[in-house]
Amino acid sequence: MMEGNEDWSKREYSILSIPLEGDNLILDIFNISKVTDDSYIMGRGKYFEHKHSHTYYELHIVTEGENRYQIGEEEIVVGKGEFLLITPNLAHTIIGRRSNTEKYGLCFLVHTQEHASREECRIVSLLPKEGYVLSRASDAMMQLIELAANEKKTPAWGSVRNVRLLCGLILVEAVRILNGSPGLPAGNTPYRNDERFALAKQFITDNIKHGITSQVVANTIHISMRQLDRIFLKESGLTVARYMEMYRYNMAKQMLSATRESIQRIGFMLGFRTQYNFSRFFKRMEGSSPSEYRHSDRNN
């Protein structure tokens, strides 16, 4: 029968370096926990609303909702199924989260002993030394961190060893994901700007009929409006709002010229709730009403 189980666990987890016998890769785990919106609202974690930094790595994996961080001048949105890795001494702020947010956090340092293998040294070398990385989490990473957090929450004999093994696997999984983009500079994400631009354009094409806004597009690909505008300005020379406006305008002209759809139906297909709103938009862009444009186009 175990005695003083909870006190024993706290003492063991307070020891920061507990290497496994024969293992030359040392993982110093400072904290691993599950954070829900309720625990945040109840007062725990209030400090982290302010700008702060740590001497260790922070890995945040969001399983529900989203977390928003401020790093430098960038607003970082970490959505469901994504992880954010923040390197030591990088100042950051948690600036918001959705009411249903649920995430796991892992704080750690990692280093090797003198006789570490090439693979162990490689694992450490592949971790970014500065900046941050935002990426999609694999199913394996999600399962591993849940197991590790639950093991710590309800400790038993062998829990320290199990948590360390599980966290080691999480670290390897993160390195594998990051290594999918070799040479990635710190402070960027594995999603290149042209990929995010393509994702945003496709989302606009697929959903323009629903009357989406530029903020909806930003939320969908989990970046701030400022970031999205920077990407669109670089790739197209237009802000997101202006790109969507031009897309609606060009599609309207194409449908007015090439189809027999009614003006009201065309407006609905482009996300306008009423024919009046569509006609006003088109006249502002073209200088003539949709019916005048259609009549002039067919007579030319």
PDB file of C-alpha atoms in Angstrom:
ATOM      1  CA  MET A   1       0.000   0.000   0.000  1.00  0.00           C
ATOM      2  CA  MET A   2       1.334   3.464  -0.900  1.00  0.00           C
ATOM      3  CA  GLU A   3       1.621   6.073   1.823  1.00  0.00           C
ATOM      4  CA  GLY A   4       1.829   9.833   1.459  1.00  0.00           C
ATOM      5  CA  ASN A   5       1.295   9.405  -2.283  1.00  0.00           C
ATOM      6  CA  GLU A   6       0.442  13.031  -3.066  1.00  0.00           C
ATOM      7  CA  ASP A   7       3.281  14.485  -0.961  1.00  0.00           C
ATOM      8  CA  TRP A   8       5.701  12.010  -2.492  1.00  0.00           C
ATOM      9  CA  SER A   9       4.687  13.099  -5.986  1.00  0.00           C
ATOM     10  CA  LYS A  10       5.153  16.779  -5.225  1.00  0.00           C
ATOM     11  CA  ARG A  11       8.631  16.138  -3.821  1.00  0.00           C
ATOM     12  CA  GLU A  12       9.629  14.081  -6.840  1.00  0.00           C
ATOM     13  CA  TYR A  13       8.339  16.598  -9.374  1.00  0.00           C
ATOM     14  CA  SER A  14      10.173  19.392  -7.607  1.00  0.00           C
ATOM     15  CA  ILE A  15      13.453  17.726  -8.612  1.00  0.00           C
ATOM     16  CA  LEU A  16      14.197  19.252 -11.985  1.00  0.00           C
ATOM     17  CA  SER A  17      16.812  16.818 -13.291  1.00  0.00           C
ATOM     18  CA  ILE A  18      15.773  13.179 -13.023  1.00  0.00           C
ATOM     19  CA  PRO A  19      17.631  11.354 -15.801  1.00  0.00           C
ATOM     20  CA  LEU A  20      16.632   7.843 -16.734  1.00  0.00           C
ATOM     21  CA  GLU A  21      19.395   5.352 -16.135  1.00  0.00           C
ATOM     22  CA  GLY A  22      21.519   5.027 -19.273  1.00  0.00           C
ATOM     23  CA  ASP A  23      19.811   8.015 -20.918  1.00  0.00           C
ATOM     24  CA  ASN A  24      22.081  10.905 -21.957  1.00  0.00           C
ATOM     25  CA  LEU A  25      19.242  13.227 -22.982  1.00  0.00           C
ATOM     26  CA  ILE A  26      18.147  15.156 -19.884  1.00  0.00           C
ATOM     27  CA  LEU A  27      14.666  16.679 -19.823  1.00  0.00           C
ATOM     28  CA  ASP A  28      14.086  19.158 -16.993  1.00  0.00           C
ATOM     29  CA  ILE A  29      10.309  19.386 -16.625  1.00  0.00           C
ATOM     30  CA  PHE A  30       9.176  22.511 -14.801  1.00  0.00           C
ATOM     31  CA  ASN A  31       5.464  21.995 -15.280  1.00  0.00           C
ATOM     32  CA  ILE A  32       2.965  19.986 -17.251  1.00  0.00           C
ATOM     33  CA  SER A  33      -0.722  20.710 -16.845  1.00  0.00           C
ATOM     34  CA  LYS A  34      -4.122  21.047 -18.440  1.00  0.00           C
ATOM     35  CA  VAL A  35      -5.652  24.532 -18.424  1.00  0.00           C
ATOM     36  CA  THR A  36      -9.334  25.211 -19.052  1.00  0.00           C
ATOM     37  CA  ASP A  37     -11.119  28.516 -19.380  1.00  0.00           C
ATOM     38  CA  ASP A  38     -12.798  27.917 -16.004  1.00  0.00           C
ATOM     39  CA  SER A  39      -9.481  27.560 -14.176  1.00  0.00           C
ATOM     40  CA  TYR A  40      -8.281  30.772 -15.839  1.00  0.00           C
ATOM     41  CA  ILE A  41     -11.395  32.731 -14.892  1.00  0.00           C
ATOM     42  CA  MET A  42     -11.219  31.475 -11.289  1.00  0.00           C
ATOM     43  CA  GLY A  43      -7.989  33.388 -10.783  1.00  0.00           C
ATOM     44  CA  ARG A  44      -5.211  30.951 -11.572  1.00  0.00           C
ATOM     45  CA  GLY A  45      -2.935  32.311 -14.283  1.00  0.00           C
ATOM     46  CA  LYS A  46      -3.847  35.971 -13.889  1.00  0.00           C
ATOM     47  CA  TYR A  47      -0.145  36.873 -13.899  1.00  0.00           C
ATOM     48  CA  PHE A  48       0.172  35.694 -17.436  1.00  0.00           C
ATOM     49  CA  GLU A  49      -2.063  38.452 -18.728  1.00  0.00           C
ATOM     50  CA  HIS A  50       1.051  40.618 -18.394  1.00  0.00           C
ATOM     51  CA  LYS A  51       4.197  40.559 -20.495  1.00  0.00           C
ATOM     52  CA  HIS A  52       6.626  37.974 -19.157  1.00  0.00           C
ATOM     53  CA  SER A  53       9.351  35.527 -20.148  1.00  0.00           C
ATOM     54  CA  HIS A  54      10.897  32.313 -18.804  1.00  0.00           C
ATOM     55  CA  THR A  55      14.325  30.691 -18.766  1.00  0.00           C
ATOM     56  CA  TYR A  56      12.806  27.520 -20.249  1.00  0.00           C
ATOM     57  CA  TYR A  57      10.825  26.382 -23.276  1.00  0.00           C
ATOM     58  CA  GLU A  58       7.033  26.637 -23.198  1.00  0.00           C
ATOM     59  CA  LEU A  59       4.922  24.324 -25.339  1.00  0.00           C
ATOM     60  CA  HIS A  60       1.214  25.143 -25.566  1.00  0.00           C
ATOM     61  CA  ILE A  61      -1.125  22.673 -27.289  1.00  0.00           C
ATOM     62  CA  VAL A  62      -4.732  23.830 -27.796  1.00  0.00           C
ATOM     63  CA  THR A  63      -7.387  21.086 -27.835  1.00  0.00           C
ATOM     64  CA  GLU A  64     -10.488  23.313 -27.813  1.00  0.00           C
ATOM     65  CA  GLY A  65     -11.141  26.964 -28.643  1.00  0.00           C
ATOM     66  CA  GLU A  66      -8.169  29.239 -29.218  1.00  0.00           C
ATOM     67  CA  ASN A  67      -5.498  31.181 -27.339  1.00  0.00           C
ATOM     68  CA  ARG A  68      -4.161  34.555 -28.471  1.00  0.00           C
ATOM     69  CA  TYR A  69      -0.609  35.679 -27.672  1.00  0.00           C
ATOM     70  CA  GLN A  70       1.295  38.898 -28.234  1.00  0.00           C
ATOM     71  CA  ILE A  71       4.960  38.379 -29.172  1.00  0.00           C
ATOM     72  CA  GLY A  72       6.688  41.606 -30.086  1.00  0.00           C
ATOM     73  CA  GLU A  73       4.331  43.396 -32.464  1.00  0.00           C
ATOM     74  CA  GLU A  74       2.753  40.155 -33.676  1.00  0.00           C
ATOM     75  CA  GLU A  75      -0.556  38.746 -32.512  1.00  0.00           C
ATOM     76  CA  ILE A  76      -0.391  34.940 -32.607  1.00  0.00           C
ATOM     77  CA  VAL A  77      -3.582  32.881 -32.690  1.00  0.00           C
ATOM     78  CA  VAL A  78      -3.214  29.240 -31.645  1.00  0.00           C
ATOM     79  CA  GLY A  79      -6.308  27.284 -32.663  1.00  0.00           C
ATOM     80  CA  LYS A  80      -7.621  23.826 -31.951  1.00  0.00           C
ATOM     81  CA  GLY A  81      -5.115  21.148 -32.914  1.00  0.00           C
ATOM     82  CA  GLU A  82      -2.154  23.537 -33.048  1.00  0.00           C
ATOM     83  CA  PHE A  83       0.850  24.087 -30.822  1.00  0.00           C
ATOM     84  CA  LEU A  84       3.005  27.093 -30.017  1.00  0.00           C
ATOM     85  CA  LEU A  85       6.619  26.581 -28.939  1.00  0.00           C
ATOM     86  CA  ILE A  86       8.113  29.632 -27.207  1.00  0.00           C
ATOM     87  CA  THR A  87      11.867  29.664 -26.707  1.00  0.00           C
ATOM     88  CA  PRO A  88      13.595  30.688 -23.461  1.00  0.00           C
ATOM     89  CA  ASN A  89      13.717  34.403 -22.558  1.00  0.00           C
ATOM     90  CA  LEU A  90      11.210  35.420 -25.256  1.00  0.00           C
ATOM     91  CA  ALA A  91       8.806  38.015 -23.820  1.00  0.00           C
ATOM     92  CA  HIS A  92       5.150  37.261 -24.544  1.00  0.00           C
ATOM     93  CA  THR A  93       1.646  37.976 -23.299  1.00  0.00           C
ATOM     94  CA  ILE A  94      -1.569  35.955 -23.300  1.00  0.00           C
ATOM     95  CA  ILE A  95      -4.036  38.526 -24.611  1.00  0.00           C
ATOM     96  CA  GLY A  96      -7.208  36.481 -24.918  1.00  0.00           C
ATOM     97  CA  ARG A  97      -8.943  33.169 -25.272  1.00  0.00           C
ATOM     98  CA  ARG A  98     -12.373  31.877 -26.192  1.00  0.00           C
ATOM     99  CA  SER A  99     -14.743  30.881 -23.403  1.00  0.00           C
ATOM    100  CA  ASN A 100     -14.439  27.178 -24.269  1.00  0.00           C
ATOM    101  CA  THR A 101     -10.654  27.138 -24.437  1.00  0.00           C
ATOM    102  CA  GLU A 102      -8.810  24.030 -23.283  1.00  0.00           C
ATOM    103  CA  LYS A 103      -5.080  23.607 -23.637  1.00  0.00           C
ATOM    104  CA  TYR A 104      -2.119  21.679 -22.297  1.00  0.00           C
ATOM    105  CA  GLY A 105       1.121  23.332 -21.277  1.00  0.00           C
ATOM    106  CA  LEU A 106       4.586  21.829 -20.968  1.00  0.00           C
ATOM    107  CA  CYS A 107       7.534  23.832 -19.611  1.00  0.00           C
ATOM    108  CA  PHE A 108      10.950  22.252 -19.997  1.00  0.00           C
ATOM    109  CA  LEU A 109      14.661  22.544 -20.629  1.00  0.00           C
ATOM    110  CA  VAL A 110      16.598  19.879 -22.486  1.00  0.00           C
ATOM    111  CA  HIS A 111      20.319  19.160 -22.639  1.00  0.00           C
ATOM    112  CA  THR A 112      22.689  16.260 -23.237  1.00  0.00           C
ATOM    113  CA  GLN A 113      25.316  14.537 -21.143  1.00  0.00           C
ATOM    114  CA  GLU A 114      28.914  13.960 -22.221  1.00  0.00           C
ATOM    115  CA  HIS A 115      28.282  10.583 -23.852  1.00  0.00           C
ATOM    116  CA  ALA A 116      25.093  11.531 -25.660  1.00  0.00           C
ATOM    117  CA  SER A 117      24.443   9.793 -28.964  1.00  0.00           C
ATOM    118  CA  ARG A 118      24.329  11.611 -32.299  1.00  0.00           C
ATOM    119  CA  GLU A 119      20.547  11.228 -32.291  1.00  0.00           C
ATOM    120  CA  GLU A 120      20.227  12.748 -28.818  1.00  0.00           C
ATOM    121  CA  CYS A 121      22.431  15.678 -29.816  1.00  0.00           C
ATOM    122  CA  ARG A 122      20.413  16.079 -33.007  1.00  0.00           C
ATOM    123  CA  ILE A 123      17.147  16.321 -31.064  1.00  0.00           C
ATOM    124  CA  VAL A 124      18.520  19.199 -28.994  1.00  0.00           C
ATOM    125  CA  SER A 125      20.074  20.942 -32.004  1.00  0.00           C
ATOM    126  CA  LEU A 126      16.800  20.926 -33.942  1.00  0.00           C
ATOM    127  CA  LEU A 127      14.951  22.908 -31.286  1.00  0.00           C
ATOM    128  CA  PRO A 128      14.811  26.645 -32.120  1.00  0.00           C
ATOM    129  CA  LYS A 129      17.069  28.748 -29.900  1.00  0.00           C
ATOM    130  CA  GLU A 130      15.124  31.983 -30.243  1.00  0.00           C
ATOM    131  CA  GLY A 131      11.747  33.193 -31.461  1.00  0.00           C
ATOM    132  CA  TYR A 132       8.691  30.977 -31.598  1.00  0.00           C
ATOM    133  CA  VAL A 133       7.171  28.292 -33.794  1.00  0.00           C
ATOM    134  CA  LEU A 134       3.474  27.787 -34.521  1.00  0.00           C
ATOM    135  CA  SER A 135       2.472  24.508 -36.155  1.00  0.00           C
ATOM    136  CA  ARG A 136      -0.212  21.886 -36.360  1.00  0.00           C
ATOM    137  CA  ALA A 137       0.040  19.205 -33.694  1.00  0.00           C
ATOM    138  CA  SER A 138      -0.044  15.560 -34.699  1.00  0.00           C
ATOM    139  CA  ASP A 139      -2.568  13.136 -33.228  1.00  0.00           C
ATOM    140  CA  ALA A 140       0.332  11.412 -31.459  1.00  0.00           C
ATOM    141  CA  MET A 141       1.391  14.659 -29.764  1.00  0.00           C
ATOM    142  CA  MET A 142      -2.176  15.335 -28.584  1.00  0.00           C
ATOM    143  CA  GLN A 143      -2.493  11.859 -27.101  1.00  0.00           C
ATOM    144  CA  LEU A 144       0.937  11.894 -25.463  1.00  0.00           C
ATOM    145  CA  ILE A 145       0.487  15.202 -23.655  1.00  0.00           C
ATOM    146  CA  GLU A 146      -2.950  14.158 -22.397  1.00  0.00           C
ATOM    147  CA  LEU A 147      -1.471  10.941 -21.021  1.00  0.00           C
ATOM    148  CA  ALA A 148       1.419  12.809 -19.373  1.00  0.00           C
ATOM    149  CA  ALA A 149      -0.825  15.444 -17.769  1.00  0.00           C
ATOM    150  CA  ASN A 150      -3.228  12.789 -16.459  1.00  0.00           C
ATOM    151  CA  GLU A 151      -0.315  10.747 -15.093  1.00  0.00           C
ATOM    152  CA  LYS A 152       0.885  13.749 -13.113  1.00  0.00           C
ATOM    153  CA  LYS A 153      -2.639  14.628 -11.951  1.00  0.00           C
ATOM    154  CA  THR A 154      -3.229  11.163 -10.445  1.00  0.00           C
ATOM    155  CA  PRO A 155       0.289  10.003  -9.520  1.00  0.00           C
ATOM    156  CA  ALA A 156       1.263   6.486  -8.553  1.00  0.00           C
ATOM    157  CA  TRP A 157       4.551   4.657  -8.183  1.00  0.00           C
ATOM    158  CA  GLY A 158       6.437   5.097 -11.433  1.00  0.00           C
ATOM    159  CA  SER A 159       4.584   8.279 -12.406  1.00  0.00           C
ATOM    160  CA  VAL A 160       7.736  10.419 -12.522  1.00  0.00           C
ATOM    161  CA  ARG A 161       9.391   7.953 -14.873  1.00  0.00           C
ATOM    162  CA  ASN A 162       6.257   7.668 -17.018  1.00  0.00           C
ATOM    163  CA  VAL A 163       5.840  11.441 -17.265  1.00  0.00           C
ATOM    164  CA  ARG A 164       9.480  11.874 -18.244  1.00  0.00           C
ATOM    165  CA  LEU A 165       9.210   9.145 -20.887  1.00  0.00           C
ATOM    166  CA  LEU A 166       5.980  10.615 -22.285  1.00  0.00           C
ATOM    167  CA  CYS A 167       7.436  14.139 -22.350  1.00  0.00           C
ATOM    168  CA  GLY A 168      10.488  12.794 -24.134  1.00  0.00           C
ATOM    169  CA  LEU A 169       8.195  11.352 -26.793  1.00  0.00           C
ATOM    170  CA  ILE A 170       6.358  14.694 -27.036  1.00  0.00           C
ATOM    171  CA  LEU A 171       9.689  16.429 -27.588  1.00  0.00           C
ATOM    172  CA  VAL A 172      10.670  13.956 -30.316  1.00  0.00           C
ATOM    173  CA  GLU A 173       7.268  14.389 -31.975  1.00  0.00           C
ATOM    174  CA  ALA A 174       7.640  18.195 -31.933  1.00  0.00           C
ATOM    175  CA  VAL A 175      11.123  17.954 -33.449  1.00  0.00           C
ATOM    176  CA  ARG A 176       9.812  15.632 -36.172  1.00  0.00           C
ATOM    177  CA  ILE A 177       7.066  18.119 -37.037  1.00  0.00           C
ATOM    178  CA  LEU A 178       9.478  21.062 -37.060  1.00  0.00           C
ATOM    179  CA  ASN A 179      12.025  19.115 -39.083  1.00  0.00           C
ATOM    180  CA  GLY A 180       9.420  18.876 -41.842  1.00  0.00           C
ATOM    181  CA  SER A 181      10.467  22.455 -42.680  1.00  0.00           C
ATOM    182  CA  PRO A 182      14.295  22.376 -42.516  1.00  0.00           C
ATOM    183  CA  GLY A 183      16.032  25.707 -42.095  1.00  0.00           C
ATOM    184  CA  LEU A 184      12.897  27.378 -40.716  1.00  0.00           C
ATOM    185  CA  PRO A 185      13.983  30.723 -39.243  1.00  0.00           C
ATOM    186  CA  ALA A 186      12.939  31.400 -35.651  1.00  0.00           C
ATOM    187  CA  GLY A 187       9.905  33.613 -35.326  1.00  0.00           C
ATOM    188  CA  ASN A 188       8.141  32.200 -38.381  1.00  0.00           C
ATOM    189  CA  THR A 189       5.734  29.321 -38.711  1.00  0.00           C
ATOM    190  CA  PRO A 190       5.760  26.166 -40.848  1.00  0.00           C
ATOM    191  CA  TYR A 191       2.957  27.764 -42.861  1.00  0.00           C
ATOM    192  CA  ARG A 192       4.737  29.858 -45.496  1.00  0.00           C
ATOM    193  CA  ASN A 193       3.050  33.128 -46.406  1.00  0.00           C
ATOM    194  CA  ASP A 194       2.239  31.918 -49.923  1.00  0.00           C
ATOM    195  CA  GLU A 195       0.565  28.818 -48.447  1.00  0.00           C
ATOM    196  CA  ARG A 196      -1.512  30.920 -46.059  1.00  0.00           C
ATOM    197  CA  PHE A 197      -2.371  33.269 -48.934  1.00  0.00           C
ATOM    198  CA  ALA A 198      -3.541  30.279 -50.996  1.00  0.00           C
ATOM    199  CA  LEU A 199      -5.582  28.913 -48.077  1.00  0.00           C
ATOM    200  CA  ALA A 200      -7.219  32.296 -47.503  1.00  0.00           C
ATOM    201  CA  LYS A 201      -8.024  32.769 -51.212  1.00  0.00           C
ATOM    202  CA  GLN A 202      -9.591  29.312 -51.423  1.00  0.00           C
ATOM    203  CA  PHE A 203     -11.661  29.986 -48.300  1.00  0.00           C
ATOM    204  CA  ILE A 204     -12.889  33.263 -49.819  1.00  0.00           C
ATOM    205  CA  THR A 205     -13.814  31.509 -53.079  1.00  0.00           C
ATOM    206  CA  ASP A 206     -15.671  28.738 -51.254  1.00  0.00           C
ATOM    207  CA  ASN A 207     -17.515  30.983 -48.806  1.00  0.00           C
ATOM    208  CA  ILE A 208     -18.093  34.348 -50.491  1.00  0.00           C
ATOM    209  CA  LYS A 209     -21.786  33.424 -50.845  1.00  0.00           C
ATOM    210  CA  HIS A 210     -22.099  33.365 -47.058  1.00  0.00           C
ATOM    211  CA  GLY A 211     -21.244  37.047 -46.722  1.00  0.00           C
ATOM    212  CA  ILE A 212     -17.978  36.379 -44.888  1.00  0.00           C
ATOM    213  CA  THR A 213     -15.834  39.242 -43.610  1.00  0.00           C
ATOM    214  CA  SER A 214     -12.067  39.602 -43.660  1.00  0.00           C
ATOM    215  CA  GLN A 215     -12.026  38.895 -39.902  1.00  0.00           C
ATOM    216  CA  VAL A 216     -13.702  35.539 -40.530  1.00  0.00           C
ATOM    217  CA  VAL A 217     -10.942  34.708 -43.031  1.00  0.00           C
ATOM    218  CA  ALA A 218      -8.253  35.609 -40.482  1.00  0.00           C
ATOM    219  CA  ASN A 219      -9.917  33.525 -37.772  1.00  0.00           C
ATOM    220  CA  THR A 220     -10.183  30.538 -40.083  1.00  0.00           C
ATOM    221  CA  ILE A 221      -6.444  30.318 -40.730  1.00  0.00           C
ATOM    222  CA  HIS A 222      -5.618  31.334 -37.141  1.00  0.00           C
ATOM    223  CA  ILE A 223      -3.721  34.573 -37.647  1.00  0.00           C
ATOM    224  CA  SER A 224      -4.488  38.194 -36.801  1.00  0.00           C
ATOM    225  CA  MET A 225      -6.021  40.643 -39.246  1.00  0.00           C
ATOM    226  CA  ARG A 226      -2.787  42.613 -39.261  1.00  0.00           C
ATOM    227  CA  GLN A 227      -0.809  39.520 -40.238  1.00  0.00           C
ATOM    228  CA  LEU A 228      -3.335  38.581 -42.922  1.00  0.00           C
ATOM    229  CA  ASP A 229      -3.304  42.074 -44.411  1.00  0.00           C
ATOM    230  CA  ARG A 230       0.508  42.001 -44.535  1.00  0.00           C
ATOM    231  CA  ILE A 231       0.414  38.685 -46.401  1.00  0.00           C
ATOM    232  CA  PHE A 232      -2.220  39.897 -48.889  1.00  0.00           C
ATOM    233  CA  LEU A 233      -0.425  43.190 -49.485  1.00  0.00           C
ATOM    234  CA  LYS A 234       2.800  41.317 -50.223  1.00  0.00           C
ATOM    235  CA  GLU A 235       1.206  38.651 -52.448  1.00  0.00           C
ATOM    236  CA  SER A 236      -1.495  40.684 -54.231  1.00  0.00           C
ATOM    237  CA  GLY A 237      -0.919  44.352 -53.456  1.00  0.00           C
ATOM    238  CA  LEU A 238      -4.355  44.529 -51.823  1.00  0.00           C
ATOM    239  CA  THR A 239      -5.652  44.329 -48.272  1.00  0.00           C
ATOM    240  CA  VAL A 240      -7.938  41.376 -47.536  1.00  0.00           C
ATOM    241  CA  ALA A 241     -11.021  43.603 -47.530  1.00  0.00           C
ATOM    242  CA  ARG A 242     -10.065  45.158 -50.870  1.00  0.00           C
ATOM    243  CA  TYR A 243      -9.249  41.735 -52.352  1.00  0.00           C
ATOM    244  CA  MET A 244     -12.709  40.447 -51.363  1.00  0.00           C
ATOM    245  CA  GLU A 245     -14.324  43.583 -52.753  1.00  0.00           C
ATOM    246  CA  MET A 246     -12.549  43.153 -56.107  1.00  0.00           C
ATOM    247  CA  TYR A 247     -13.370  39.442 -56.142  1.00  0.00           C
ATOM    248  CA  ARG A 248     -17.088  40.184 -55.703  1.00  0.00           C
ATOM    249  CA  TYR A 249     -16.955  42.919 -58.341  1.00  0.00           C
ATOM    250  CA  ASN A 250     -15.182  40.799 -60.966  1.00  0.00           C
ATOM    251  CA  MET A 251     -17.423  37.803 -60.299  1.00  0.00           C
ATOM    252  CA  ALA A 252     -20.484  40.033 -60.583  1.00  0.00           C
ATOM    253  CA  LYS A 253     -19.392  41.321 -64.002  1.00  0.00           C
ATOM    254  CA  GLN A 254     -18.642  37.790 -65.166  1.00  0.00           C
ATOM    255  CA  MET A 255     -22.040  36.442 -64.062  1.00  0.00           C
ATOM    256  CA  LEU A 256     -23.926  39.424 -65.462  1.00  0.00           C
ATOM    257  CA  SER A 257     -22.256  38.899 -68.840  1.00  0.00           C
ATOM    258  CA  ALA A 258     -22.136  35.110 -69.084  1.00  0.00           C
ATOM    259  CA  THR A 259     -25.293  33.901 -67.308  1.00  0.00           C
ATOM    260  CA  ARG A 260     -29.014  34.519 -67.335  1.00  0.00           C
ATOM    261  CA  GLU A 261     -29.231  34.486 -63.532  1.00  0.00           C
ATOM    262  CA  SER A 262     -31.381  37.267 -62.116  1.00  0.00           C
ATOM    263  CA  ILE A 263     -29.662  40.257 -60.553  1.00  0.00           C
ATOM    264  CA  GLN A 264     -31.128  39.338 -57.181  1.00  0.00           C
ATOM    265  CA  ARG A 265     -29.788  35.754 -57.491  1.00  0.00           C
ATOM    266  CA  ILE A 266     -26.317  36.991 -58.468  1.00  0.00           C
ATOM    267  CA  GLY A 267     -26.298  39.276 -55.451  1.00  0.00           C
ATOM    268  CA  PHE A 268     -27.209  36.365 -53.143  1.00  0.00           C
ATOM    269  CA  MET A 269     -24.490  34.192 -54.694  1.00  0.00           C
ATOM    270  CA  LEU A 270     -21.943  36.893 -53.840  1.00  0.00           C
ATOM    271  CA  GLY A 271     -23.058  37.267 -50.224  1.00  0.00           C
ATOM    272  CA  PHE A 272     -25.396  40.269 -50.467  1.00  0.00           C
ATOM    273  CA  ARG A 273     -28.589  39.925 -48.435  1.00  0.00           C
ATOM    274  CA  THR A 274     -30.666  42.193 -50.645  1.00  0.00           C
ATOM    275  CA  GLN A 275     -30.697  43.209 -54.291  1.00  0.00           C
ATOM    276  CA  TYR A 276     -30.541  46.827 -53.174  1.00  0.00           C
ATOM    277  CA  ASN A 277     -27.228  46.275 -51.346  1.00  0.00           C
ATOM    278  CA  PHE A 278     -25.778  44.449 -54.331  1.00  0.00           C
ATOM    279  CA  SER A 279     -26.904  47.127 -56.789  1.00  0.00           C
ATOM    280  CA  ARG A 280     -25.487  49.909 -54.615  1.00  0.00           C
ATOM    281  CA  PHE A 281     -22.160  48.057 -54.319  1.00  0.00           C
ATOM    282  CA  PHE A 282     -21.957  47.403 -58.064  1.00  0.00           C
ATOM    283  CA  LYS A 283     -22.805  50.985 -59.014  1.00  0.00           C
ATOM    284  CA  ARG A 284     -20.097  52.263 -56.646  1.00  0.00           C
ATOM    285  CA  MET A 285     -17.546  49.980 -58.281  1.00  0.00           C
ATOM    286  CA  GLU A 286     -18.634  50.214 -61.934  1.00  0.00           C
ATOM    287  CA  GLY A 287     -20.398  53.553 -62.198  1.00  0.00           C
ATOM    288  CA  SER A 288     -23.581  51.927 -63.521  1.00  0.00           C
ATOM    289  CA  SER A 289     -26.237  49.608 -62.130  1.00  0.00           C
ATOM    290  CA  PRO A 290     -26.108  45.817 -62.718  1.00  0.00           C
ATOM    291  CA  SER A 291     -29.004  46.001 -65.174  1.00  0.00           C
ATOM    292  CA  GLU A 292     -27.391  48.876 -67.095  1.00  0.00           C
ATOM    293  CA  TYR A 293     -24.093  46.966 -67.228  1.00  0.00           C
ATOM    294  CA  ARG A 294     -25.778  43.796 -68.468  1.00  0.00           C
ATOM    295  CA  HIS A 295     -27.736  45.673 -71.118  1.00  0.00           C
ATOM    296  CA  SER A 296     -24.645  47.587 -72.324  1.00  0.00           C
ATOM    297  CA  ASP A 297     -22.472  44.464 -72.370  1.00  0.00           C
ATOM    298  CA  ARG A 298     -24.953  42.485 -74.469  1.00  0.00           C
ATOM    299  CA  ASN A 299     -25.363  45.323 -76.967  1.00  0.00           C
ATOM    300  CA  ASN A 300     -21.590  45.554 -77.558  1.00  0.00           C
TER     301      ASN A 300
END
